[in-house]
Amino acid sequence: MEHGSLLPAQAAPEVGERVFQLSSGEGWRVEQILSGALPEPVDDLLDHDEWVLVVEGSAVLEVDGTRVDLDRGDWLRLGRGIPHRVLTARPGTSWLAVHVPPETARGPT
């Protein structure tokens, strides 16, 4: 059994992002990401699938050329190899991110 609590949004850095691993297992991990002011967009290209949820705050992403606005409670699944960038995040934005191998990250059919 594991047990824990999310860090408060106020623990976000003034600038940039901090990532905290909350739990993990064979091939998967769950992280909390706390975003401060972003001096420039944050680019990413994953070798796995990722599901993210905005717990507090808001952000604007660009996913494979499409703008995506996320507010508290919004989630997004990003497939392996899909280019994306965080354009802006409101300082104090708290995210949950679940990283899984691409073959296990299938939603309802």
Short mmCIF file of C-alpha atoms in Angstrom, two decimals:
data_model
loop_
_atom_site.label_atom_id
_atom_site.label_comp_id
_atom_site.label_asym_id
_atom_site.label_seq_id
_atom_site.Cartn_x
_atom_site.Cartn_y
_atom_site.Cartn_z
CA MET A 1 0.00 0.00 0.00
CA GLU A 2 1.10 3.53 -0.73
CA HIS A 3 -0.40 6.73 0.64
CA GLY A 4 0.34 10.41 0.19
CA SER A 5 -0.97 13.88 -0.50
CA LEU A 6 -0.57 16.30 -3.34
CA LEU A 7 1.55 19.35 -2.68
CA PRO A 8 -0.37 22.61 -2.53
CA ALA A 9 -0.29 24.82 -5.62
CA GLN A 10 1.57 27.42 -3.52
CA ALA A 11 4.60 25.08 -3.56
CA ALA A 12 5.09 25.85 -7.28
CA PRO A 13 8.36 27.54 -8.12
CA GLU A 14 8.26 31.22 -9.00
CA VAL A 15 9.64 30.38 -12.46
CA GLY A 16 9.67 27.06 -14.33
CA GLU A 17 8.31 23.69 -13.28
CA ARG A 18 8.93 21.17 -10.51
CA VAL A 19 8.09 17.50 -10.96
CA PHE A 20 7.38 15.11 -8.06
CA GLN A 21 7.03 11.37 -8.59
CA LEU A 22 4.07 10.16 -6.54
CA SER A 23 3.99 6.48 -7.41
CA SER A 24 5.38 4.05 -9.96
CA GLY A 25 5.39 0.46 -11.03
CA GLU A 26 6.63 -1.67 -13.89
CA GLY A 27 6.40 0.61 -16.93
CA TRP A 28 4.23 3.35 -15.37
CA ARG A 29 4.54 6.35 -13.08
CA VAL A 30 2.34 9.10 -11.65
CA GLU A 31 3.72 12.59 -11.15
CA GLN A 32 2.56 15.91 -9.80
CA ILE A 33 3.86 18.86 -11.80
CA LEU A 34 3.78 22.36 -10.31
CA SER A 35 4.15 25.22 -12.78
CA GLY A 36 5.36 28.72 -12.04
CA ALA A 37 5.70 31.45 -14.65
CA LEU A 38 7.14 30.00 -17.85
CA PRO A 39 9.77 32.29 -19.38
CA GLU A 40 9.36 30.44 -22.70
CA PRO A 41 7.27 27.57 -24.04
CA VAL A 42 8.18 24.08 -22.82
CA ASP A 43 8.56 21.62 -25.72
CA ASP A 44 8.17 17.86 -25.30
CA LEU A 45 8.13 14.74 -27.47
CA LEU A 46 7.42 11.58 -25.48
CA ASP A 47 8.51 7.99 -26.01
CA HIS A 48 5.42 6.85 -24.06
CA ASP A 49 1.78 7.85 -23.64
CA GLU A 50 0.86 10.47 -21.05
CA TRP A 51 -2.46 11.41 -19.48
CA VAL A 52 -2.49 14.81 -17.75
CA LEU A 53 -5.10 16.49 -15.55
CA VAL A 54 -5.12 20.12 -14.42
CA VAL A 55 -5.90 19.94 -10.69
CA GLU A 56 -5.61 23.69 -10.09
CA GLY A 57 -4.91 26.58 -12.43
CA SER A 58 -4.92 26.67 -16.21
CA ALA A 59 -2.62 26.26 -19.19
CA VAL A 60 -2.48 26.65 -22.95
CA LEU A 61 -0.81 23.91 -24.95
CA GLU A 62 -0.08 23.40 -28.59
CA VAL A 63 -0.51 19.74 -29.55
CA ASP A 64 0.65 18.77 -33.02
CA GLY A 65 -0.15 22.32 -34.23
CA THR A 66 -3.53 22.63 -32.47
CA ARG A 67 -4.13 25.02 -29.55
CA VAL A 68 -5.61 23.34 -26.47
CA ASP A 69 -6.86 25.40 -23.49
CA LEU A 70 -6.99 23.50 -20.21
CA ASP A 71 -8.68 24.69 -17.03
CA ARG A 72 -9.16 23.07 -13.63
CA GLY A 73 -10.60 19.58 -14.12
CA ASP A 74 -9.64 19.30 -17.81
CA TRP A 75 -7.54 16.35 -18.93
CA LEU A 76 -5.69 15.37 -22.07
CA ARG A 77 -4.12 12.14 -23.32
CA LEU A 78 -0.97 12.56 -25.39
CA GLY A 79 0.23 9.66 -27.51
CA ARG A 80 3.82 8.63 -27.94
CA GLY A 81 5.63 10.73 -30.54
CA ILE A 82 3.05 13.54 -30.70
CA PRO A 83 4.87 16.90 -30.50
CA HIS A 84 3.46 19.24 -27.90
CA ARG A 85 4.43 22.33 -25.98
CA VAL A 86 3.12 24.19 -22.97
CA LEU A 87 2.74 27.75 -24.25
CA THR A 88 1.65 29.27 -20.94
CA ALA A 89 0.61 28.10 -17.50
CA ARG A 90 -0.91 30.25 -14.80
CA PRO A 91 1.62 30.42 -11.95
CA GLY A 92 0.55 27.91 -9.32
CA THR A 93 -0.89 25.41 -11.81
CA SER A 94 -0.89 21.87 -10.42
CA TRP A 95 -1.02 18.89 -12.78
CA LEU A 96 -1.26 15.14 -12.40
CA ALA A 97 0.55 13.17 -15.08
CA VAL A 98 0.26 9.43 -15.66
CA HIS A 99 2.96 7.93 -17.88
CA VAL A 100 2.30 4.51 -19.43
CA PRO A 101 3.72 2.41 -22.25
CA PRO A 102 1.82 3.12 -25.50
CA GLU A 103 0.38 -0.38 -25.79
CA THR A 104 -1.47 -0.08 -22.44
CA ALA A 105 -2.82 3.46 -22.86
CA ARG A 106 -6.05 2.76 -24.68
CA GLY A 107 -9.25 4.53 -23.81
CA PRO A 108 -12.79 3.18 -24.18
CA THR A 109 -13.66 1.77 -27.59
#
